[in-house]
mmCIF file of C-alpha atoms in Angstrom:
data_model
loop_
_atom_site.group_PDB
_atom_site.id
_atom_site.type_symbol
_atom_site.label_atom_id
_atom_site.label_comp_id
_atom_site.label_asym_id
_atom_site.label_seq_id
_atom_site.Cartn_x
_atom_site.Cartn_y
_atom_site.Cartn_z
ATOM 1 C CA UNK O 1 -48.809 245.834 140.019
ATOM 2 C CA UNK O 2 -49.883 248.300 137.779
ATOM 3 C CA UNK O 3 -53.389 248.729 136.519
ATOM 4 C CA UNK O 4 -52.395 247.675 132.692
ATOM 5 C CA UNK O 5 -50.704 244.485 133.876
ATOM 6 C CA UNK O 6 -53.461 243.782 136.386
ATOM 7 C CA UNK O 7 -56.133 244.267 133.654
ATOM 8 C CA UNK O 8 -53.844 242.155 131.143
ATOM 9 C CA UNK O 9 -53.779 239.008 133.574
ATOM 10 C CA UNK O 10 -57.777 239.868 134.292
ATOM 11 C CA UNK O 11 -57.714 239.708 130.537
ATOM 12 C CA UNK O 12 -55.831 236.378 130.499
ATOM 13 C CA UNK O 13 -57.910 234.963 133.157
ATOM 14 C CA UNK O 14 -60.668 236.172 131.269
ATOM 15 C CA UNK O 15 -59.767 234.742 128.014
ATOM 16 C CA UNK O 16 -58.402 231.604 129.984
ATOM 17 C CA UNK O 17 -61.770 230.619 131.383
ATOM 18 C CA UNK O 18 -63.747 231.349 128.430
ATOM 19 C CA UNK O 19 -61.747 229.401 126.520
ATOM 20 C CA UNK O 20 -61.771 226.506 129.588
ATOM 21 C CA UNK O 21 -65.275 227.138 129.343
ATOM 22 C CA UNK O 22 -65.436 226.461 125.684
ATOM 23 C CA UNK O 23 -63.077 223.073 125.923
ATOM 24 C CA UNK O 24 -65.698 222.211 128.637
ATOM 25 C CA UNK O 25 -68.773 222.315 126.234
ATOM 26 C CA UNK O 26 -66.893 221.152 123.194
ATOM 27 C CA UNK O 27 -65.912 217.879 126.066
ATOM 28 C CA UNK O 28 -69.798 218.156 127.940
ATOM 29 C CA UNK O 29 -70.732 217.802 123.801
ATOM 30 C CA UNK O 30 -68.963 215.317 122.841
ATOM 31 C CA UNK O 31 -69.216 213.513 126.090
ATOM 32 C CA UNK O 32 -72.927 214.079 126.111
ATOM 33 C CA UNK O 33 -72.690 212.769 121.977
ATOM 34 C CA UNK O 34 -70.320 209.744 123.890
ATOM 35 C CA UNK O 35 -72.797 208.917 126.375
ATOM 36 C CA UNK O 36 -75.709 208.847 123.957
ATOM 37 C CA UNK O 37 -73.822 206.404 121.343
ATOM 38 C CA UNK O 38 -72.983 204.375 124.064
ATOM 39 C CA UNK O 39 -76.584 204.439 125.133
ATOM 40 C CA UNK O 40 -77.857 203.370 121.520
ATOM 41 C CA UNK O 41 -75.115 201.137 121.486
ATOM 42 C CA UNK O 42 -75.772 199.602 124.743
ATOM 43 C CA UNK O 43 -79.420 199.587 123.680
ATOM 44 C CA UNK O 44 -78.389 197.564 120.184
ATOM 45 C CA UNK O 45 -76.360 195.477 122.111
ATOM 46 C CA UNK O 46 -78.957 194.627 124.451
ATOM 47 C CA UNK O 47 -81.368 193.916 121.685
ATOM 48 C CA UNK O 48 -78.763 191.408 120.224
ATOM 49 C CA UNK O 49 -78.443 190.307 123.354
ATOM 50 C CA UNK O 50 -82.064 189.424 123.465
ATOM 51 C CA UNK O 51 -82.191 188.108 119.877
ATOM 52 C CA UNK O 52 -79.033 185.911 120.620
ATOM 53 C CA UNK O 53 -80.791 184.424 123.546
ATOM 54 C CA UNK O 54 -83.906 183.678 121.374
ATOM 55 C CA UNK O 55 -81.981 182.139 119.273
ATOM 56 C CA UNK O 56 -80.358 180.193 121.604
ATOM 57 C CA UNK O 57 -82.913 178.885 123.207
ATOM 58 C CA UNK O 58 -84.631 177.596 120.017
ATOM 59 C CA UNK O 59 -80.795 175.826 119.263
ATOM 60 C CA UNK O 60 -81.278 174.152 122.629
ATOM 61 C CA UNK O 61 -85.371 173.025 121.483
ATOM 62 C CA UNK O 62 -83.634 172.004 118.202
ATOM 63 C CA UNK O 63 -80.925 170.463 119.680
ATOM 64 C CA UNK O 64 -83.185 168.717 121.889
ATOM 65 C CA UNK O 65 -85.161 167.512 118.886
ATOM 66 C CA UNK O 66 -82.293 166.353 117.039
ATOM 67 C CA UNK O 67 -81.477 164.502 119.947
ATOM 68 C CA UNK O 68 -85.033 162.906 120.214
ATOM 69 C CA UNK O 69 -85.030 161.740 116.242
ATOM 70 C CA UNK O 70 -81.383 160.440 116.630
ATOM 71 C CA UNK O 71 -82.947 158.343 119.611
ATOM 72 C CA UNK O 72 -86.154 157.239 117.304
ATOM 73 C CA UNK O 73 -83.425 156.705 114.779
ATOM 74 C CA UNK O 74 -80.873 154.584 116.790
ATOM 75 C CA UNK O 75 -84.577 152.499 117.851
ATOM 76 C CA UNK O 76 -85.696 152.409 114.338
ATOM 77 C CA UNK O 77 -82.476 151.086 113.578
ATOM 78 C CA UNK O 78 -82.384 148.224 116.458
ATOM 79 C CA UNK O 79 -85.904 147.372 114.940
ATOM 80 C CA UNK O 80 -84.499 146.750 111.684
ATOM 81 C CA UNK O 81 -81.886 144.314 112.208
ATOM 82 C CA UNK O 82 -84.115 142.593 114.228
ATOM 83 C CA UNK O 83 -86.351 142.249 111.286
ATOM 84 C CA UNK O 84 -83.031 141.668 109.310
ATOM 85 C CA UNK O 85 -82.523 139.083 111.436
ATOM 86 C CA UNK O 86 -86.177 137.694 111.771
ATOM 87 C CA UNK O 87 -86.085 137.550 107.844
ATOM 88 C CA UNK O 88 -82.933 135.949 107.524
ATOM 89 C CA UNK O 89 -83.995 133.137 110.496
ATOM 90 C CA UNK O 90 -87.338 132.815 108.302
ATOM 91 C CA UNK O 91 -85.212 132.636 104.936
ATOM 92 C CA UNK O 92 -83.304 129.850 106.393
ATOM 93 C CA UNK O 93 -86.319 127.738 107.721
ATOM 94 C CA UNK O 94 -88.184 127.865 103.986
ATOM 95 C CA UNK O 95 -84.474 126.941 102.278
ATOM 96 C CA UNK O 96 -84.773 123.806 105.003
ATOM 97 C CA UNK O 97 -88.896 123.296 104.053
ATOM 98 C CA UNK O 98 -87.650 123.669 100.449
ATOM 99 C CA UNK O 99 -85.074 120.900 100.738
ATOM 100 C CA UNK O 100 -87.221 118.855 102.985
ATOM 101 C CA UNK O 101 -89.656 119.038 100.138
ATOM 102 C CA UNK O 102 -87.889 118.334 97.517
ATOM 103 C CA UNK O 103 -86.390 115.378 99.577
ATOM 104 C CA UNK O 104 -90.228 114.232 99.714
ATOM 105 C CA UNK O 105 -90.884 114.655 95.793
ATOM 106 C CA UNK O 106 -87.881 112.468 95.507
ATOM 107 C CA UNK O 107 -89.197 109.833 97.730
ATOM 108 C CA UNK O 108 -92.534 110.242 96.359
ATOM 109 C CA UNK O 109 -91.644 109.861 92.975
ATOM 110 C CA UNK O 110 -89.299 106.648 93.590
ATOM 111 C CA UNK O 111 -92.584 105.064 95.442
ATOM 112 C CA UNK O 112 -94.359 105.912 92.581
ATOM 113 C CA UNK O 113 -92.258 104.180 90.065
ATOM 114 C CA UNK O 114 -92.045 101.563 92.254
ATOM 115 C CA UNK O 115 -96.028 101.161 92.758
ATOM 116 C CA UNK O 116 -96.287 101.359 89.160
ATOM 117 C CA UNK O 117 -93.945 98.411 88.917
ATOM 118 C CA UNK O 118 -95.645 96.335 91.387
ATOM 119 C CA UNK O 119 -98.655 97.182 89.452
ATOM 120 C CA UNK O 120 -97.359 95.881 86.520
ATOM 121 C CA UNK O 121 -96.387 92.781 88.853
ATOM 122 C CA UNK O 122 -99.866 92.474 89.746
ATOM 123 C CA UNK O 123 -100.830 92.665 86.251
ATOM 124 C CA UNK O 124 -98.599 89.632 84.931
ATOM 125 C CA UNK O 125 -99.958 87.599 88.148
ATOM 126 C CA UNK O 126 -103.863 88.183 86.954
ATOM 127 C CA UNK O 127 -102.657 87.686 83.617
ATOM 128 C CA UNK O 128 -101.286 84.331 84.783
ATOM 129 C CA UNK O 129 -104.008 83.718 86.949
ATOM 130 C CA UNK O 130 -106.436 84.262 84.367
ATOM 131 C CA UNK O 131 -104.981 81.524 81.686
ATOM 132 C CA UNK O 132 -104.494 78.909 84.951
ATOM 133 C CA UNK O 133 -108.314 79.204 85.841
ATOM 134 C CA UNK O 134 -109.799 79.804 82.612
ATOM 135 C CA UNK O 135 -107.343 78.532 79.812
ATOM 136 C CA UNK O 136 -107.128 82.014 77.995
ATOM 137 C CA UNK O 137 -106.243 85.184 78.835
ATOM 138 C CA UNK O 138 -109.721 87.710 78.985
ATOM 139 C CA UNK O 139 -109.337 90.592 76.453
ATOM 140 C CA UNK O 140 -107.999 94.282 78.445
ATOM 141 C CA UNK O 141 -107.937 97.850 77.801
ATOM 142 C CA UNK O 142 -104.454 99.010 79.342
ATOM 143 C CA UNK O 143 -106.222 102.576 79.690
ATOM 144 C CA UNK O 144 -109.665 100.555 82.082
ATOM 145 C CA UNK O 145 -109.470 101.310 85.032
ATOM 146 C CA UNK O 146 -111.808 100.033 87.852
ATOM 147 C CA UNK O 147 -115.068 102.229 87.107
ATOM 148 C CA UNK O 148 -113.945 101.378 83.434
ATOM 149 C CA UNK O 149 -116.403 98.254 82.143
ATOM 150 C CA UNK O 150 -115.241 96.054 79.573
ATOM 151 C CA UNK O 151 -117.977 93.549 78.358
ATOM 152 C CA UNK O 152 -118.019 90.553 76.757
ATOM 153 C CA UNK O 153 -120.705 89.536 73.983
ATOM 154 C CA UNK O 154 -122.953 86.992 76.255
ATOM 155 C CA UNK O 155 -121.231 83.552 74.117
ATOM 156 C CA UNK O 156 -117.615 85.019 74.849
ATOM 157 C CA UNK O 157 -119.251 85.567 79.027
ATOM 158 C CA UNK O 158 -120.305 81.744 78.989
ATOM 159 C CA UNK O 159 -117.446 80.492 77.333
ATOM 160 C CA UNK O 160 -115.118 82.406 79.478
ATOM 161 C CA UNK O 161 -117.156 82.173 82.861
ATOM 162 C CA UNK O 162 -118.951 78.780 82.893
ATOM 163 C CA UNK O 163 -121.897 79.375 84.919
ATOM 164 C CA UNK O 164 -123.877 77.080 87.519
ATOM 165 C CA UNK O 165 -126.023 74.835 84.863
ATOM 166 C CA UNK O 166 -122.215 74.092 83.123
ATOM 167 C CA UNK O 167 -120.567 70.728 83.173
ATOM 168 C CA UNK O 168 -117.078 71.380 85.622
ATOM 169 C CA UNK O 169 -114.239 72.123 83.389
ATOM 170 C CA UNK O 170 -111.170 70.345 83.738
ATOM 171 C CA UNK O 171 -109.895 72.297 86.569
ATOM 172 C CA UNK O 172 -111.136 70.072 89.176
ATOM 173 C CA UNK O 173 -112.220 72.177 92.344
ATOM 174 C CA UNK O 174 -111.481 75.357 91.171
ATOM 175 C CA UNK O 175 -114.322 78.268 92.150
ATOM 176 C CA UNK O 176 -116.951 78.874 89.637
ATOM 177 C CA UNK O 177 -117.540 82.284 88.808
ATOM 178 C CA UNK O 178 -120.929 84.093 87.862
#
């Protein structure tokens, strides 16, 4: 070889590795650019990383929290029917008290329409009583009542009432009264 063509290919060579050399820092750059945005990128990554595990873990405490009100809820919940049910049972019993009471007012009042007729029975008797023992019927207030005192003018007493120092009436053996 000749000492143009050997310096041409030493030329090429030449050329040839600085221009490998070249495409090797233009790929060292831009893998050394690589490398570092896969760094920050693997850095940000690992950061979301740890923020997605915080926030995971307080999903799981919330979770578990949710879980503990729905369990206070489902109780609360149990706790009210059964007061549902405690009200309704204690509904029930005043409806029967209410009807048993009523049942009494009825029977009270028909005993006291019936006392007030045997009252007035009781009435007609001393009435009757009264004209058989002393010939006349004494002079009532329908209102008197037993603390209620009715007098008599002393000559109506003694002419209703004869007293120990009067003659016996006709009546025979009947009491004598004071």
């Amino acid at each position: 070889m000749s000492g143009t063509a050997a310096k041409e290919i030493h030329s090429l060579i030449d050329d040839s590795q600085k221009k490998v050399v070249e495409i090797t820092q233009g790929l060292r750059e831009r893998l050394d650019r690589t490398v570092e945005a896969s760094f920050g990128r693997i850095h940000d990554g690992m950061s979301i990383s740890d923020r997605c595990d915080t926030i995971l873990q307080e999903v799981v405490s919330y979770t578990s929290n949710v879980e503990g009100l729905m369990v206070n809820i489902a109780q609360a919940a149990r706790e009210q029917s059964e007061g549902v049910r405690n009200i309704t049972i204690a509904m029930s019993e005043l409806d029967t008290v209410i009807h048993s009471n009523s049942e009494m007012a009825q029977e009270t009042l028909r005993c006291s329409q019936d006392m007030t007729q045997v009252a007035f029975q009781l009435q007609d008797c001393t009435t009757n009583l009264e004209q058989g023992v002393f010939g006349k019927v004494q002079p009532r207030s329908d209102t008197a009542g037993p603390d209620d005192k009715t007098t008599n003018s002393p000559e109506e007493s003694s002419q209703d009432h004869p007293t120990d120092d009067d003659e016996p009436s006709d009546s025979g053996n009947l009491p004598r009264t004071a």
